[in-house]
Short mmCIF file of C-alpha atoms in Angstrom, two decimals:
data_model
loop_
_atom_site.label_atom_id
_atom_site.label_comp_id
_atom_site.label_asym_id
_atom_site.label_seq_id
_atom_site.Cartn_x
_atom_site.Cartn_y
_atom_site.Cartn_z
CA MET A 15 -25.12 25.37 7.41
CA PRO A 16 -23.82 23.82 4.20
CA ASN A 17 -24.54 20.13 4.04
CA LYS A 18 -21.69 17.40 3.63
CA LYS A 19 -21.91 17.37 -0.28
CA GLU A 20 -21.59 21.24 -0.51
CA LYS A 21 -18.59 20.97 1.89
CA VAL A 22 -16.88 18.38 -0.21
CA ILE A 23 -17.47 20.52 -3.43
CA THR A 24 -16.02 23.51 -1.66
CA ARG A 25 -13.01 21.50 -0.60
CA ILE A 26 -12.54 20.41 -4.31
CA GLN A 27 -12.64 23.94 -5.56
CA GLU A 28 -10.01 24.87 -3.04
CA LEU A 29 -7.78 21.97 -3.83
CA GLU A 30 -7.96 23.09 -7.57
CA SER A 31 -5.88 26.13 -6.66
CA ILE A 32 -3.88 24.86 -3.83
CA ASN A 33 -2.23 21.56 -4.76
CA LEU A 34 -3.07 19.47 -1.69
CA ALA A 35 -1.85 21.97 1.19
CA ARG A 36 -3.84 24.73 2.61
CA GLU A 37 -2.25 28.19 2.32
CA GLU A 38 -1.70 28.38 6.17
CA ASP A 39 -0.05 24.84 5.76
CA ARG A 40 2.19 25.28 2.82
CA ASP A 41 5.24 26.88 4.44
CA LEU A 42 5.12 23.94 7.11
CA VAL A 43 4.87 21.42 4.28
CA VAL A 44 8.09 22.93 2.41
CA GLN A 45 10.12 23.46 5.56
CA THR A 46 9.35 19.67 6.40
CA LYS A 47 10.16 18.44 2.99
CA LYS A 48 13.54 20.46 3.25
CA GLU A 49 14.37 19.11 6.62
CA VAL A 50 13.90 15.43 5.52
CA GLU A 51 16.16 16.05 2.61
CA LYS A 52 18.81 17.84 4.73
CA ASP A 53 18.73 15.06 7.44
CA ASN A 54 18.95 12.26 4.93
CA GLU A 55 22.12 14.14 3.52
CA LEU A 56 23.51 14.44 7.09
CA LEU A 57 23.09 10.84 7.80
CA ALA A 58 24.37 9.87 4.23
CA LEU A 59 27.54 11.70 4.92
CA GLN A 60 27.91 10.06 8.32
CA ILE A 61 27.43 6.58 6.70
CA ASN A 62 30.26 7.40 4.19
CA GLN A 63 32.72 8.66 6.86
CA GLU A 64 32.15 5.60 8.89
CA LEU A 65 32.58 3.23 5.73
CA ARG A 66 35.81 5.18 4.73
CA LYS A 67 37.12 5.14 8.28
CA ASN A 68 36.89 1.26 8.21
CA ASN A 69 38.50 1.07 4.56
CA ILE A 70 35.03 -0.33 3.08
CA LYS A 71 34.14 0.56 -0.48
CA SER A 72 30.46 0.95 -0.93
CA ILE A 73 28.30 0.77 -4.01
CA ASP A 74 24.54 1.59 -4.38
CA VAL A 75 22.77 -0.27 -7.24
CA VAL A 76 19.56 1.26 -8.54
CA GLY A 77 17.27 0.12 -11.38
CA ALA A 78 13.68 -0.73 -12.62
CA ILE A 79 12.10 -3.84 -11.28
CA GLY A 80 13.16 -6.80 -13.45
CA ALA A 81 16.12 -5.05 -15.03
CA GLY A 82 18.56 -7.52 -13.59
CA LYS A 83 20.13 -5.86 -10.42
CA THR A 84 20.20 -9.13 -8.48
CA ALA A 85 21.38 -11.10 -11.36
CA ILE A 86 24.34 -8.79 -11.98
CA LEU A 87 25.05 -8.60 -8.28
CA GLU A 88 25.10 -12.41 -8.18
CA LYS A 89 27.48 -12.64 -11.19
CA ILE A 90 29.73 -9.85 -9.60
CA VAL A 91 29.76 -11.50 -6.10
CA GLU A 92 30.38 -14.92 -7.60
CA ILE A 93 33.65 -13.65 -9.16
CA ILE A 94 35.04 -11.33 -6.31
CA ALA A 95 33.68 -13.26 -3.20
CA SER A 96 37.34 -14.79 -2.64
CA LYS A 97 38.91 -11.20 -2.66
CA TYR A 98 36.47 -9.17 -0.52
CA ARG A 99 34.48 -9.75 2.71
CA ILE A 100 31.14 -8.66 1.25
CA LEU A 101 27.85 -7.32 2.84
CA VAL A 102 25.02 -6.87 0.49
CA ILE A 103 21.95 -4.95 1.83
CA CYS A 104 18.84 -5.68 -0.14
CA GLY A 105 16.08 -3.22 -0.41
CA ASP A 106 12.57 -4.89 -1.57
CA ILE A 107 8.90 -4.05 -0.73
CA THR A 108 8.49 -7.72 0.67
CA THR A 109 10.21 -11.14 0.70
CA ARG A 110 13.86 -12.28 1.05
CA VAL A 111 14.12 -13.58 -2.46
CA ASP A 112 17.07 -11.51 -3.83
CA ALA A 113 19.04 -11.69 -0.37
CA ASP A 114 18.66 -15.54 -0.79
CA ARG A 115 19.81 -15.49 -4.30
CA ILE A 116 22.93 -13.42 -3.63
CA GLN A 117 23.61 -15.27 -0.33
CA SER A 118 24.12 -18.35 -2.17
CA HIS A 119 27.18 -16.81 -3.60
CA ASN A 120 28.92 -16.54 -0.31
CA ALA A 121 28.29 -12.99 0.45
CA GLU A 122 26.44 -12.10 3.78
CA THR A 123 23.11 -10.45 3.20
CA ILE A 124 20.77 -8.10 5.17
CA GLN A 125 17.10 -7.87 3.84
CA ILE A 126 15.30 -4.64 4.26
CA ASN A 127 11.42 -4.94 3.39
CA THR A 128 10.32 -1.39 2.78
CA GLY A 129 6.57 -2.36 3.02
CA ARG A 130 4.89 0.79 1.50
CA GLU A 131 8.04 2.82 0.98
CA CYS A 132 9.27 3.00 -2.44
CA ALA A 133 13.02 3.33 -1.92
CA LEU A 134 15.59 2.89 0.74
CA ASN A 135 16.95 6.02 2.63
CA ALA A 136 19.93 6.96 4.59
CA TYR A 137 18.19 6.32 7.90
CA HIS A 138 17.66 2.57 6.82
CA ILE A 139 21.23 2.32 5.94
CA TYR A 140 22.58 3.93 9.11
CA GLN A 141 20.50 1.72 11.14
CA ILE A 142 22.00 -1.38 9.69
CA ILE A 143 25.68 -0.12 9.72
CA LYS A 144 25.70 1.20 13.24
CA ASN A 145 24.74 -2.28 14.55
CA LYS A 146 27.31 -4.14 12.50
CA ASP A 147 31.02 -4.49 13.19
CA LEU A 148 32.27 -2.81 10.39
CA LYS A 149 35.87 -4.40 10.64
CA ASN A 150 34.35 -7.70 9.21
CA TYR A 151 33.84 -6.20 5.69
CA ASP A 152 35.80 -4.87 2.86
CA LEU A 153 32.80 -4.00 0.37
CA ILE A 154 29.27 -3.29 0.86
CA PHE A 155 26.77 -3.34 -2.03
CA ILE A 156 23.17 -1.87 -1.76
CA GLU A 157 20.51 -3.12 -4.02
CA ASN A 158 17.95 -0.64 -3.92
CA VAL A 159 14.07 -1.29 -4.27
CA GLY A 160 13.40 -1.68 -8.00
CA ASN A 161 12.24 1.82 -9.04
CA LEU A 162 13.61 4.44 -11.33
CA ILE A 163 12.19 7.57 -9.77
CA CYS A 164 11.99 7.47 -5.85
CA PRO A 165 15.67 6.49 -5.27
CA SER A 166 16.68 9.91 -6.64
CA ASP A 167 15.26 11.60 -3.56
CA PHE A 168 17.46 9.74 -1.21
CA ILE A 169 21.21 9.42 -1.44
CA LEU A 170 22.71 6.72 0.77
CA GLY A 171 26.38 7.77 1.49
CA THR A 172 27.85 5.14 -0.85
CA ASP A 173 31.10 5.89 -2.84
CA LYS A 174 29.44 5.12 -6.15
CA ARG A 175 25.91 4.67 -7.53
CA ILE A 176 25.27 2.36 -10.51
CA ILE A 177 21.95 2.36 -12.49
CA ILE A 178 20.73 -0.66 -14.21
CA VAL A 179 18.34 -0.74 -16.93
CA SER A 180 17.61 -3.48 -19.49
CA ILE A 181 16.82 -3.21 -23.26
CA THR A 182 13.42 -5.03 -22.60
CA GLU A 183 12.29 -1.79 -20.84
CA GLY A 184 12.30 0.05 -24.30
CA GLU A 185 14.87 2.47 -25.71
CA TRP A 186 13.13 5.40 -24.27
CA VAL A 187 13.65 4.23 -20.81
CA ILE A 188 16.91 6.40 -20.08
CA GLU A 189 15.50 9.68 -21.58
CA LYS A 190 12.27 9.36 -19.40
CA HIS A 191 14.20 8.87 -16.18
CA PRO A 192 16.93 11.34 -16.22
CA MET A 193 17.48 12.09 -12.65
CA LEU A 194 18.96 8.78 -11.59
CA PHE A 195 21.19 8.86 -14.49
CA LYS A 196 22.56 12.36 -13.47
CA MET A 197 23.14 11.03 -9.88
CA SER A 198 25.00 7.74 -11.02
CA GLN A 199 28.64 7.24 -12.13
CA ILE A 200 28.14 4.09 -14.05
CA ALA A 201 25.04 3.09 -16.26
CA VAL A 202 24.58 -0.52 -17.11
CA ILE A 203 22.45 -1.63 -20.14
CA ASN A 204 21.55 -5.20 -19.25
CA LYS A 205 20.14 -8.18 -21.32
CA ILE A 206 22.13 -7.22 -24.23
CA ASP A 207 21.85 -10.90 -25.45
CA LEU A 208 18.46 -10.15 -26.58
CA ALA A 209 19.26 -6.97 -28.48
CA LYS A 210 19.00 -8.48 -31.99
CA ARG A 211 15.97 -10.36 -31.27
CA LEU A 212 14.10 -7.32 -29.92
CA GLY A 213 15.60 -4.70 -32.43
CA THR A 214 16.17 -2.32 -29.52
CA ASN A 215 18.40 0.82 -30.63
CA VAL A 216 21.10 0.30 -27.90
CA GLU A 217 23.15 3.22 -29.29
CA LYS A 218 20.29 5.64 -28.69
CA MET A 219 20.18 4.34 -25.16
CA ILE A 220 23.86 5.02 -24.59
CA ASP A 221 23.67 8.46 -26.20
CA ASP A 222 20.68 9.37 -23.92
CA ALA A 223 22.81 8.49 -20.96
CA LYS A 224 25.64 10.55 -22.15
CA LYS A 225 23.38 13.53 -22.97
CA ILE A 226 22.03 13.50 -19.39
CA ASN A 227 25.15 12.91 -17.59
CA PRO A 228 28.33 13.34 -19.99
CA ASN A 229 30.49 11.98 -16.94
CA ILE A 230 28.71 8.57 -16.89
CA GLU A 231 30.43 5.59 -17.96
CA VAL A 232 28.11 3.41 -19.87
CA ILE A 233 28.43 -0.47 -20.27
CA THR A 234 26.42 -3.08 -21.95
CA THR A 235 26.02 -6.36 -20.04
CA SER A 236 24.44 -9.80 -20.10
CA ALA A 237 23.88 -11.15 -16.60
CA LYS A 238 22.80 -14.47 -18.38
CA THR A 239 25.74 -14.99 -20.62
CA GLY A 240 28.30 -13.07 -18.42
CA GLU A 241 29.12 -10.70 -21.29
CA ASN A 242 30.99 -7.68 -19.90
CA ILE A 243 30.58 -8.56 -16.36
CA THR A 244 34.39 -8.61 -15.74
CA LYS A 245 34.58 -5.36 -17.50
CA LEU A 246 32.02 -3.91 -15.12
CA ILE A 247 33.91 -5.31 -12.17
CA GLU A 248 36.94 -3.05 -13.61
CA LYS A 249 34.85 -0.10 -13.93
CA LEU A 250 33.79 -0.51 -10.22
CA GLU A 251 37.59 -0.74 -9.42
CA LEU A 252 37.11 -4.02 -7.51
CA MET B 17 16.03 -19.26 20.70
CA LYS B 18 13.18 -20.07 23.05
CA GLU B 19 15.35 -21.19 25.73
CA LYS B 20 17.40 -17.95 25.57
CA LEU B 21 14.16 -15.83 25.64
CA GLU B 22 12.88 -17.81 28.76
CA GLU B 23 16.17 -17.28 30.39
CA ILE B 24 15.78 -13.33 29.89
CA GLU B 25 12.12 -13.34 30.69
CA GLU B 26 12.96 -15.10 34.10
CA LEU B 27 15.72 -12.48 34.85
CA VAL B 28 13.68 -9.44 34.13
CA ASN B 29 10.94 -10.71 36.45
CA GLU B 30 13.05 -11.04 39.37
CA ILE B 31 12.62 -8.44 42.02
CA GLU B 32 16.13 -7.26 41.72
CA VAL B 33 17.44 -7.66 38.36
CA ASP B 34 20.90 -8.61 37.79
CA ILE B 35 21.86 -5.89 35.20
CA LEU B 36 25.30 -7.07 34.26
CA LYS B 37 24.00 -10.80 33.60
CA LEU B 38 20.93 -9.11 31.75
CA GLN B 39 23.05 -6.98 29.58
CA SER B 40 25.20 -10.08 28.44
CA LEU B 41 22.17 -12.26 27.95
CA PHE B 42 20.30 -9.57 25.91
CA SER B 43 23.18 -8.77 23.71
CA ASN B 44 24.05 -12.41 23.11
CA PHE B 45 20.34 -13.00 22.16
CA LEU B 46 19.99 -10.33 19.59
CA LYS B 47 23.48 -10.47 18.00
CA LYS B 48 23.78 -14.39 17.90
CA HIS B 49 20.27 -16.10 18.40
CA LEU B 50 18.11 -13.71 16.40
CA LYS B 51 18.65 -14.39 12.74
CA GLY B 52 16.76 -13.77 9.50
CA LEU B 53 13.20 -12.47 8.86
CA ILE B 54 10.38 -14.64 10.23
CA ILE B 55 7.31 -12.44 9.98
CA GLU B 56 4.61 -14.56 8.17
CA ASN B 57 1.91 -14.45 10.60
CA TYR B 58 1.45 -10.71 11.59
CA ILE B 59 -1.88 -8.72 11.15
CA GLY B 60 -1.17 -5.41 9.43
CA GLU B 61 -0.55 -3.81 6.08
CA TYR B 62 3.17 -3.69 5.06
CA PRO B 63 5.31 -2.21 7.77
CA THR B 64 9.06 -1.83 6.96
CA PHE B 65 11.32 -4.73 8.51
CA MET B 66 14.99 -4.52 8.80
CA GLU B 67 16.16 -8.00 9.56
CA PRO B 68 16.78 -9.62 11.87
CA VAL B 69 13.19 -9.56 12.96
CA ILE B 70 11.08 -12.36 14.35
CA LEU B 71 7.51 -12.21 15.12
CA GLY B 72 5.37 -14.50 17.24
CA GLU B 73 1.90 -15.40 16.33
CA LYS B 74 -0.88 -12.88 15.55
CA VAL B 75 1.22 -9.82 16.28
CA LYS B 76 -0.70 -6.88 15.15
CA ILE B 77 1.10 -4.00 13.38
CA GLY B 78 -0.19 -0.50 12.67
CA ASP B 79 0.39 1.90 9.78
CA ASP B 80 3.92 3.34 9.03
CA VAL B 81 5.75 1.11 11.50
CA LEU B 82 9.47 0.52 11.35
CA ILE B 83 10.65 -2.77 13.00
CA GLY B 84 14.26 -3.60 13.22
CA PRO B 85 17.17 -4.32 13.19
CA TYR B 86 17.33 -6.78 16.07
CA VAL B 87 13.73 -7.16 17.06
CA TYR B 88 11.68 -9.94 18.67
CA ILE B 89 7.89 -9.54 19.20
CA GLY B 90 5.91 -12.12 21.33
CA ASP B 91 2.56 -13.58 20.49
CA ASN B 92 -0.64 -11.43 20.52
CA SER B 93 1.42 -8.23 20.99
CA GLU B 94 0.16 -4.97 19.23
CA ILE B 95 2.25 -2.20 17.97
CA GLY B 96 0.65 1.03 17.24
CA ASN B 97 0.86 3.37 14.14
CA TYR B 98 4.19 5.23 13.50
CA ALA B 99 5.95 3.05 16.02
CA GLU B 100 9.80 2.42 15.59
CA LEU B 101 11.32 -0.57 17.38
CA SER B 102 15.19 -1.50 17.09
CA ASN B 103 17.36 -3.65 19.40
CA THR B 104 14.34 -4.63 21.30
CA ILE B 105 12.51 -7.65 22.90
CA ILE B 106 8.71 -7.60 23.38
CA PHE B 107 7.37 -10.34 25.01
CA ASP B 108 3.78 -11.75 24.61
CA ASN B 109 0.42 -9.78 24.94
CA VAL B 110 2.14 -6.22 25.03
CA ARG B 111 0.58 -3.18 23.61
CA VAL B 112 2.72 -0.49 22.23
CA GLY B 113 0.94 2.98 21.71
CA THR B 114 1.11 5.41 18.64
CA ASN B 115 4.40 7.00 17.66
CA ILE B 116 6.53 5.23 20.33
CA LYS B 117 10.06 4.73 19.56
CA LEU B 118 11.90 1.93 21.55
CA ASP B 119 15.56 1.23 21.21
CA ASN B 120 17.56 -1.11 23.29
CA CYS B 121 14.33 -2.08 25.37
CA ILE B 122 12.72 -5.14 26.98
CA VAL B 123 9.06 -4.92 27.42
CA THR B 124 7.75 -7.74 29.68
CA LYS B 125 4.66 -9.83 29.31
CA ASN B 126 1.34 -8.27 29.40
CA CYS B 127 2.90 -4.71 29.44
CA LYS B 128 0.80 -2.03 28.28
CA LEU B 129 2.03 1.16 27.04
CA ASN B 130 -1.23 2.90 26.49
CA PHE B 131 0.15 6.27 25.73
CA ASN B 132 1.57 8.01 22.56
CA ASN B 133 4.46 9.95 21.21
CA SER B 134 7.49 8.65 23.31
CA ASN B 135 11.16 8.12 22.75
CA ILE B 136 12.41 5.38 25.23
CA LYS B 137 15.88 3.89 25.38
CA ASN B 138 17.99 1.28 27.37
CA CYS B 139 15.48 -0.04 29.76
CA ILE B 140 13.16 -2.82 30.95
CA LEU B 141 9.62 -1.61 30.79
CA LYS B 142 7.03 -3.10 33.06
CA GLY B 143 3.23 -2.53 33.96
CA ILE B 144 0.04 -1.02 32.60
CA ALA B 145 0.51 2.46 31.97
CA ASN B 146 -1.70 5.32 30.63
CA SER B 147 1.20 7.89 30.60
CA GLU B 148 4.94 7.44 30.39
CA LYS B 149 5.27 8.50 34.01
CA GLU B 150 3.23 5.42 34.99
CA VAL B 151 5.55 2.79 33.29
CA LEU B 152 7.97 0.90 35.68
CA LYS B 153 11.40 1.58 34.03
CA ILE B 154 14.43 -0.23 35.01
CA TYR B 155 17.39 1.21 33.10
CA PHE B 156 20.34 -1.15 32.00
#
């Protein structure tokens, strides 16, 4: 009988060649992943149909931690709150900090604390909208969990997705995270007020976004000074 | 909010539950009185919460649990791993087993769902049960 240490060594040798799933489990792992993706897409489609049926415009906002997603949403909501009845769904690992900030600008907010999950998925959004009277809203923003990777696995059924990065993340941030740029219609490069001081090559960032997705519209903003926020609202057709 | 909860608790403990009255009180409580995210004192490792969610004192929550929207959980209750709760009131000292999904349910005080892997909807749950068959269910 092999002892415990020998068993562990044998298992590590197996893992070197099987990438965390035994041969007999690999089909199940692949199948499960495919089904999760398919079900998420199905729910996303259903969400989109429900929102359109109720004439609600919907926008999903993704971006890294600290890029300025909440600050930009605060500015947008402040300007358009008199025109639209707005619901903002805020995703965060914990706390209600972002939802409280946005709520102070006259939008209704719903907080989702994802705990150990790194992004919102269509099931989260479906659960919220099926429990809401959609006749009370004209516009829904979904602020995803701060993350430039995981949200690419889950579409949420919105009309548009905007991705927000900031120049403080470095000029390589866009080329290092292509997937979300491929999936977005508008890219926002925020904190432009710091460009000169940091010496960031903003043109390179714009070029990178266009190379990844030639159809993406790129806009530079400063949530702090309000620069180009009105232009962003126009691009969002709000 | 406490008053409304007491009213619901009194009603579900009656021998013959007035279902129409309960439906109205339940829906009114969830949609009008349950607001925000009051989750400060739970014991567990970062479940997913979709507001509104209000937790009482010392609520134990397992791994990969999804709570909300519209969920109240009373003091000293325990929610097993992989559970999912929505549109549900759970009173004090309740136990919910592993991978149990509850939607539109009321779980009465001291009820123990000591079983796993169930999907239960639209009912009041009572008793101490080691299998789903043993739970007293009153549909509403």
